[in-house]
Amino acid sequence: MDNNAFGKKVFFIYPHSVIQNELIQDLIDREYEVYFINDHTKVTSICEYYSSPILFINIDEGIEEPQWENLIKSLLENTGTNHARIGIVTYNENAQLAQKYLMDIMVPCGFIKLKLGLSESTKIIVKTLEANEVKGQRKYVRAKCNPSEATLNVTIKNALVSGQIIDISSVGMAITFDGSQDLEKNTYLKDIQLKLRGILLRVSAVVIGHREQAGEKTMYVLLFDQFVTNQIKSKLRSYINRTLQHEMERKLQIR
């Protein structure tokens, strides 16, 4: 099982269009680690592989509601999966259905009626995530990068230097350079051009540390400065989310 000591992963199973198009981006911008899956056969695998995941299940799609009921009961009763926290998301306003999941099955993350509206649904979900301490000790979501798909260019001492991004968050990144560089702590790097899977962004950052390993390139840790706009940070978070989504699909072999 994945051991995620610094935050829990949030999964939306068959997310409704309004959730996939709007709410998920809102949660990403709030620095939650969010995934979506349109395959009910992977739900058990998620619960087995990841440590204490949060699952919001759309019982309106995928399989019939009685089948969802049986699957959710199984997840909550099985010792290999009952660490997962499950909530229901639906357009169905049937009071008996809500009572079944809340009182009989006792799903821990609530029964969310989307007909209340996106704003109210978002508030409920955010409160649920806060109550379950989903962020843990971490403040920002970070993703490891494929060096061939995450590169940078920056001018150092009047020379254009290229490099690779090792990992990145909305507040900073770890990088290596193609050639030998000797950057001291607090070195300011202006107008760094990032290329993240074809997305071009410009940032500025300060060197806050480095690590040298025998036989490997020196890795520098950079902290973005105050001139990195919220719009750029949102694009960084979207890239991070797509990278993590791709890695999750690889682990669970979702096609």
Tab-separated table of C-alpha atoms in Angstrom:
chain	number	residue	atom	x	y	z
A	1	MET	CA	0.000	0.000	0.000
A	2	ASP	CA	1.127	3.519	-0.781
A	3	ASN	CA	2.277	5.321	2.373
A	4	ASN	CA	1.247	8.942	2.045
A	5	ALA	CA	2.288	10.531	5.333
A	6	PHE	CA	1.918	14.066	4.002
A	7	GLY	CA	-1.664	14.220	2.859
A	8	LYS	CA	-4.395	12.009	1.490
A	9	LYS	CA	-5.483	11.571	-2.104
A	10	VAL	CA	-9.000	12.578	-3.141
A	11	PHE	CA	-10.750	10.556	-5.851
A	12	PHE	CA	-13.929	11.402	-7.738
A	13	ILE	CA	-15.493	8.303	-9.261
A	14	TYR	CA	-17.501	9.057	-12.421
A	15	PRO	CA	-17.518	12.789	-11.621
A	16	HIS	CA	-20.529	14.702	-12.902
A	17	SER	CA	-19.646	17.205	-15.638
A	18	VAL	CA	-20.025	20.199	-13.328
A	19	ILE	CA	-17.571	18.608	-10.894
A	20	GLN	CA	-15.044	17.629	-13.546
A	21	ASN	CA	-15.212	21.017	-15.294
A	22	GLU	CA	-15.337	23.355	-12.315
A	23	LEU	CA	-15.173	21.899	-8.813
A	24	ILE	CA	-12.054	19.796	-9.343
A	25	GLN	CA	-10.093	22.846	-10.563
A	26	ASP	CA	-11.263	24.748	-7.482
A	27	LEU	CA	-9.930	21.970	-5.239
A	28	ILE	CA	-6.662	21.866	-7.203
A	29	ASP	CA	-6.221	25.613	-6.653
A	30	ARG	CA	-6.805	24.990	-2.936
A	31	GLU	CA	-3.807	22.604	-3.048
A	32	TYR	CA	-5.725	19.346	-2.692
A	33	GLU	CA	-4.359	16.285	-4.481
A	34	VAL	CA	-7.324	15.347	-6.657
A	35	TYR	CA	-7.913	12.528	-9.149
A	36	PHE	CA	-10.848	11.313	-11.189
A	37	ILE	CA	-11.673	7.848	-12.509
A	38	ASN	CA	-14.386	6.685	-14.889
A	39	ASP	CA	-14.033	2.983	-14.118
A	40	HIS	CA	-15.853	1.371	-11.190
A	41	THR	CA	-13.728	-1.784	-11.487
A	42	LYS	CA	-10.737	0.198	-10.149
A	43	VAL	CA	-12.422	1.412	-6.971
A	44	THR	CA	-11.296	-1.568	-4.895
A	45	SER	CA	-7.743	-1.244	-6.259
A	46	ILE	CA	-7.646	2.405	-5.190
A	47	CYS	CA	-8.638	1.453	-1.659
A	48	GLU	CA	-6.080	-1.366	-1.550
A	49	TYR	CA	-3.173	0.605	-3.012
A	50	TYR	CA	-3.486	4.045	-1.433
A	51	SER	CA	-3.346	4.935	2.222
A	52	SER	CA	-6.636	6.352	3.572
A	53	PRO	CA	-7.983	7.722	0.266
A	54	ILE	CA	-11.077	9.905	0.146
A	55	LEU	CA	-13.606	8.708	-2.470
A	56	PHE	CA	-16.576	10.738	-3.678
A	57	ILE	CA	-18.697	8.294	-5.669
A	58	ASN	CA	-21.287	9.334	-8.246
A	59	ILE	CA	-23.959	6.668	-7.802
A	60	ASP	CA	-25.868	8.038	-10.821
A	61	GLU	CA	-23.447	6.502	-13.330
A	62	GLY	CA	-21.285	3.473	-14.077
A	63	ILE	CA	-23.408	0.743	-12.503
A	64	GLU	CA	-26.921	0.583	-11.061
A	65	GLU	CA	-27.455	2.027	-7.588
A	66	PRO	CA	-28.023	-1.380	-5.903
A	67	GLN	CA	-24.657	-2.480	-7.281
A	68	TRP	CA	-23.042	0.658	-5.857
A	69	GLU	CA	-24.657	-0.155	-2.516
A	70	ASN	CA	-23.146	-3.643	-2.495
A	71	LEU	CA	-19.715	-2.382	-3.576
A	72	ILE	CA	-19.625	0.379	-0.981
A	73	LYS	CA	-20.750	-1.986	1.784
A	74	SER	CA	-17.992	-4.381	0.776
A	75	LEU	CA	-15.373	-1.631	0.868
A	76	LEU	CA	-16.430	-0.476	4.320
A	77	GLU	CA	-16.591	-4.005	5.746
A	78	ASN	CA	-13.369	-5.460	4.258
A	79	THR	CA	-10.292	-5.020	6.457
A	80	GLY	CA	-8.146	-4.408	3.370
A	81	THR	CA	-10.240	-1.451	2.192
A	82	ASN	CA	-12.148	-0.049	5.170
A	83	HIS	CA	-9.490	2.606	5.795
A	84	ALA	CA	-10.941	4.473	2.797
A	85	ARG	CA	-13.331	7.336	3.494
A	86	ILE	CA	-16.353	7.368	1.191
A	87	GLY	CA	-18.890	10.042	0.312
A	88	ILE	CA	-21.831	9.963	-2.114
A	89	VAL	CA	-22.406	12.562	-4.837
A	90	THR	CA	-25.727	12.504	-6.688
A	91	TYR	CA	-28.525	14.498	-8.280
A	92	ASN	CA	-31.029	12.126	-6.648
A	93	GLU	CA	-32.912	13.921	-3.860
A	94	ASN	CA	-34.677	10.805	-2.544
A	95	ALA	CA	-34.711	11.155	1.258
A	96	GLN	CA	-34.815	7.377	1.774
A	97	LEU	CA	-31.713	6.955	-0.405
A	98	ALA	CA	-29.868	9.551	1.656
A	99	GLN	CA	-30.951	7.871	4.896
A	100	LYS	CA	-29.760	4.488	3.634
A	101	TYR	CA	-26.242	5.705	2.915
A	102	LEU	CA	-25.962	7.998	5.928
A	103	MET	CA	-27.708	5.976	8.637
A	104	ASP	CA	-27.659	2.341	7.490
A	105	ILE	CA	-24.408	2.067	5.527
A	106	MET	CA	-22.872	5.011	7.415
A	107	VAL	CA	-20.635	6.423	4.732
A	108	PRO	CA	-18.249	8.740	6.616
A	109	CYS	CA	-17.995	11.570	4.059
A	110	GLY	CA	-21.633	12.421	3.590
A	111	PHE	CA	-24.377	12.387	0.970
A	112	ILE	CA	-23.974	15.410	-1.283
A	113	LYS	CA	-26.979	16.539	-3.336
A	114	LEU	CA	-25.728	18.408	-6.387
A	115	LYS	CA	-29.098	20.075	-6.891
A	116	LEU	CA	-28.132	22.337	-3.990
A	117	GLY	CA	-25.844	24.072	-6.504
A	118	LEU	CA	-22.113	24.052	-7.216
A	119	SER	CA	-21.212	26.655	-4.594
A	120	GLU	CA	-22.988	24.822	-1.771
A	121	SER	CA	-21.647	21.440	-2.922
A	122	THR	CA	-18.113	22.852	-2.970
A	123	LYS	CA	-18.499	24.161	0.575
A	124	ILE	CA	-19.685	20.752	1.790
A	125	ILE	CA	-16.839	18.912	0.083
A	126	VAL	CA	-14.194	21.367	1.346
A	127	LYS	CA	-15.528	21.076	4.913
A	128	THR	CA	-15.434	17.290	4.576
A	129	LEU	CA	-11.821	17.406	3.388
A	130	GLU	CA	-10.866	19.744	6.221
A	131	ALA	CA	-12.578	17.515	8.793
A	132	ASN	CA	-10.606	14.537	7.489
A	133	GLU	CA	-7.325	16.512	7.589
A	134	VAL	CA	-6.681	15.622	3.958
A	135	LYS	CA	-3.692	17.940	3.539
A	136	GLY	CA	-1.879	16.443	6.489
A	137	GLN	CA	1.429	18.206	7.145
A	138	ARG	CA	1.982	19.397	3.592
A	139	LYS	CA	0.856	22.770	2.267
A	140	TYR	CA	1.510	22.284	-1.434
A	141	VAL	CA	1.038	19.442	-3.911
A	142	ARG	CA	4.278	18.423	-5.636
A	143	ALA	CA	4.869	16.223	-8.660
A	144	LYS	CA	7.958	14.447	-9.920
A	145	CYS	CA	8.640	15.383	-13.532
A	146	ASN	CA	9.795	13.460	-16.570
A	147	PRO	CA	13.008	15.382	-17.415
A	148	SER	CA	12.326	14.979	-21.136
A	149	GLU	CA	8.958	16.732	-20.742
A	150	ALA	CA	9.871	19.374	-18.141
A	151	THR	CA	12.739	21.659	-19.140
A	152	LEU	CA	13.896	25.222	-18.544
A	153	ASN	CA	16.053	27.968	-20.002
A	154	VAL	CA	17.542	30.859	-18.069
A	155	THR	CA	20.306	33.403	-18.587
A	156	ILE	CA	23.156	33.082	-16.085
A	157	LYS	CA	26.163	35.427	-16.341
A	158	ASN	CA	25.091	36.531	-19.841
A	159	ALA	CA	24.885	32.943	-21.113
A	160	LEU	CA	21.717	31.013	-21.940
A	161	VAL	CA	21.629	27.852	-19.823
A	162	SER	CA	19.300	24.853	-20.206
A	163	GLY	CA	18.198	22.410	-17.577
A	164	GLN	CA	15.667	19.838	-16.417
A	165	ILE	CA	12.965	20.056	-13.748
A	166	ILE	CA	13.137	17.192	-11.244
A	167	ASP	CA	9.992	18.057	-9.327
A	168	ILE	CA	7.728	21.088	-9.029
A	169	SER	CA	4.993	22.683	-6.931
A	170	SER	CA	3.179	25.993	-7.190
A	171	VAL	CA	5.805	27.622	-4.945
A	172	GLY	CA	9.091	26.192	-6.187
A	173	MET	CA	11.000	23.451	-7.960
A	174	ALA	CA	14.104	21.267	-7.901
A	175	ILE	CA	16.252	21.450	-11.051
A	176	THR	CA	19.537	20.396	-12.637
A	177	PHE	CA	21.499	22.145	-15.376
A	178	ASP	CA	22.915	20.630	-18.544
A	179	GLY	CA	26.364	22.098	-17.856
A	180	SER	CA	28.303	22.809	-14.701
A	181	GLN	CA	26.998	25.749	-12.654
A	182	ASP	CA	28.067	27.137	-9.308
A	183	LEU	CA	25.148	29.039	-7.829
A	184	GLU	CA	25.284	30.328	-4.287
A	185	LYS	CA	22.348	30.429	-1.921
A	186	ASN	CA	20.071	33.461	-2.495
A	187	THR	CA	21.121	33.769	-6.150
A	188	TYR	CA	18.240	35.432	-7.995
A	189	LEU	CA	17.289	33.929	-11.353
A	190	LYS	CA	15.148	36.251	-13.439
A	191	ASP	CA	12.920	35.302	-16.362
A	192	ILE	CA	13.193	31.512	-16.215
A	193	GLN	CA	11.383	29.955	-19.167
A	194	LEU	CA	9.627	26.706	-18.278
A	195	LYS	CA	8.406	24.173	-20.797
A	196	LEU	CA	6.013	21.693	-19.206
A	197	ARG	CA	4.641	19.207	-21.730
A	198	GLY	CA	4.447	21.957	-24.292
A	199	ILE	CA	3.108	24.613	-21.911
A	200	LEU	CA	5.382	27.675	-21.807
A	201	LEU	CA	5.582	29.709	-18.588
A	202	ARG	CA	7.901	32.451	-17.325
A	203	VAL	CA	8.866	32.674	-13.662
A	204	SER	CA	11.554	34.171	-11.445
A	205	ALA	CA	13.037	32.421	-8.444
A	206	VAL	CA	15.666	32.431	-5.703
A	207	VAL	CA	18.114	29.597	-5.037
A	208	ILE	CA	17.478	28.383	-1.482
A	209	GLY	CA	19.787	25.365	-1.484
A	210	HIS	CA	21.520	22.650	-3.451
A	211	ARG	CA	22.515	19.014	-3.130
A	212	GLU	CA	25.543	17.321	-4.639
A	213	GLN	CA	25.746	13.582	-5.210
A	214	ALA	CA	28.743	11.644	-6.470
A	215	GLY	CA	28.493	10.949	-10.177
A	216	GLU	CA	25.317	13.011	-10.582
A	217	LYS	CA	24.458	16.573	-11.470
A	218	THR	CA	24.072	19.127	-8.695
A	219	MET	CA	20.404	19.622	-7.865
A	220	TYR	CA	19.279	23.153	-7.013
A	221	VAL	CA	16.143	24.001	-5.057
A	222	LEU	CA	14.411	27.180	-6.192
A	223	LEU	CA	11.652	29.201	-4.555
A	224	PHE	CA	9.440	31.289	-6.834
A	225	ASP	CA	9.289	35.005	-6.029
A	226	GLN	CA	6.312	37.303	-5.486
A	227	PHE	CA	6.096	38.179	-9.175
A	228	VAL	CA	4.757	34.729	-10.082
A	229	THR	CA	1.075	35.505	-10.636
A	230	ASN	CA	-1.938	33.516	-9.465
A	231	GLN	CA	-2.662	32.718	-13.110
A	232	ILE	CA	0.776	31.124	-13.535
A	233	LYS	CA	0.368	29.245	-10.247
A	234	SER	CA	-2.985	27.908	-11.442
A	235	LYS	CA	-1.350	26.656	-14.649
A	236	LEU	CA	1.404	25.024	-12.596
A	237	ARG	CA	-1.190	23.285	-10.428
A	238	SER	CA	-3.027	22.053	-13.522
A	239	TYR	CA	0.217	20.602	-14.895
A	240	ILE	CA	0.950	18.979	-11.533
A	241	ASN	CA	-2.545	17.496	-11.451
A	242	ARG	CA	-2.219	16.043	-14.961
A	243	THR	CA	1.191	14.596	-14.115
A	244	LEU	CA	-0.096	12.941	-10.942
A	245	GLN	CA	-3.225	11.713	-12.748
A	246	HIS	CA	-1.070	10.069	-15.415
A	247	GLU	CA	1.102	8.407	-12.760
A	248	MET	CA	-1.965	7.146	-10.893
A	249	GLU	CA	-3.395	5.670	-14.103
A	250	ARG	CA	-0.076	3.968	-14.795
A	251	LYS	CA	-0.016	2.414	-11.326
A	252	LEU	CA	-3.582	1.161	-11.607
A	253	GLN	CA	-3.205	0.367	-15.324
A	254	ILE	CA	-6.230	2.391	-16.355
A	255	ARG	CA	-6.624	2.729	-20.116
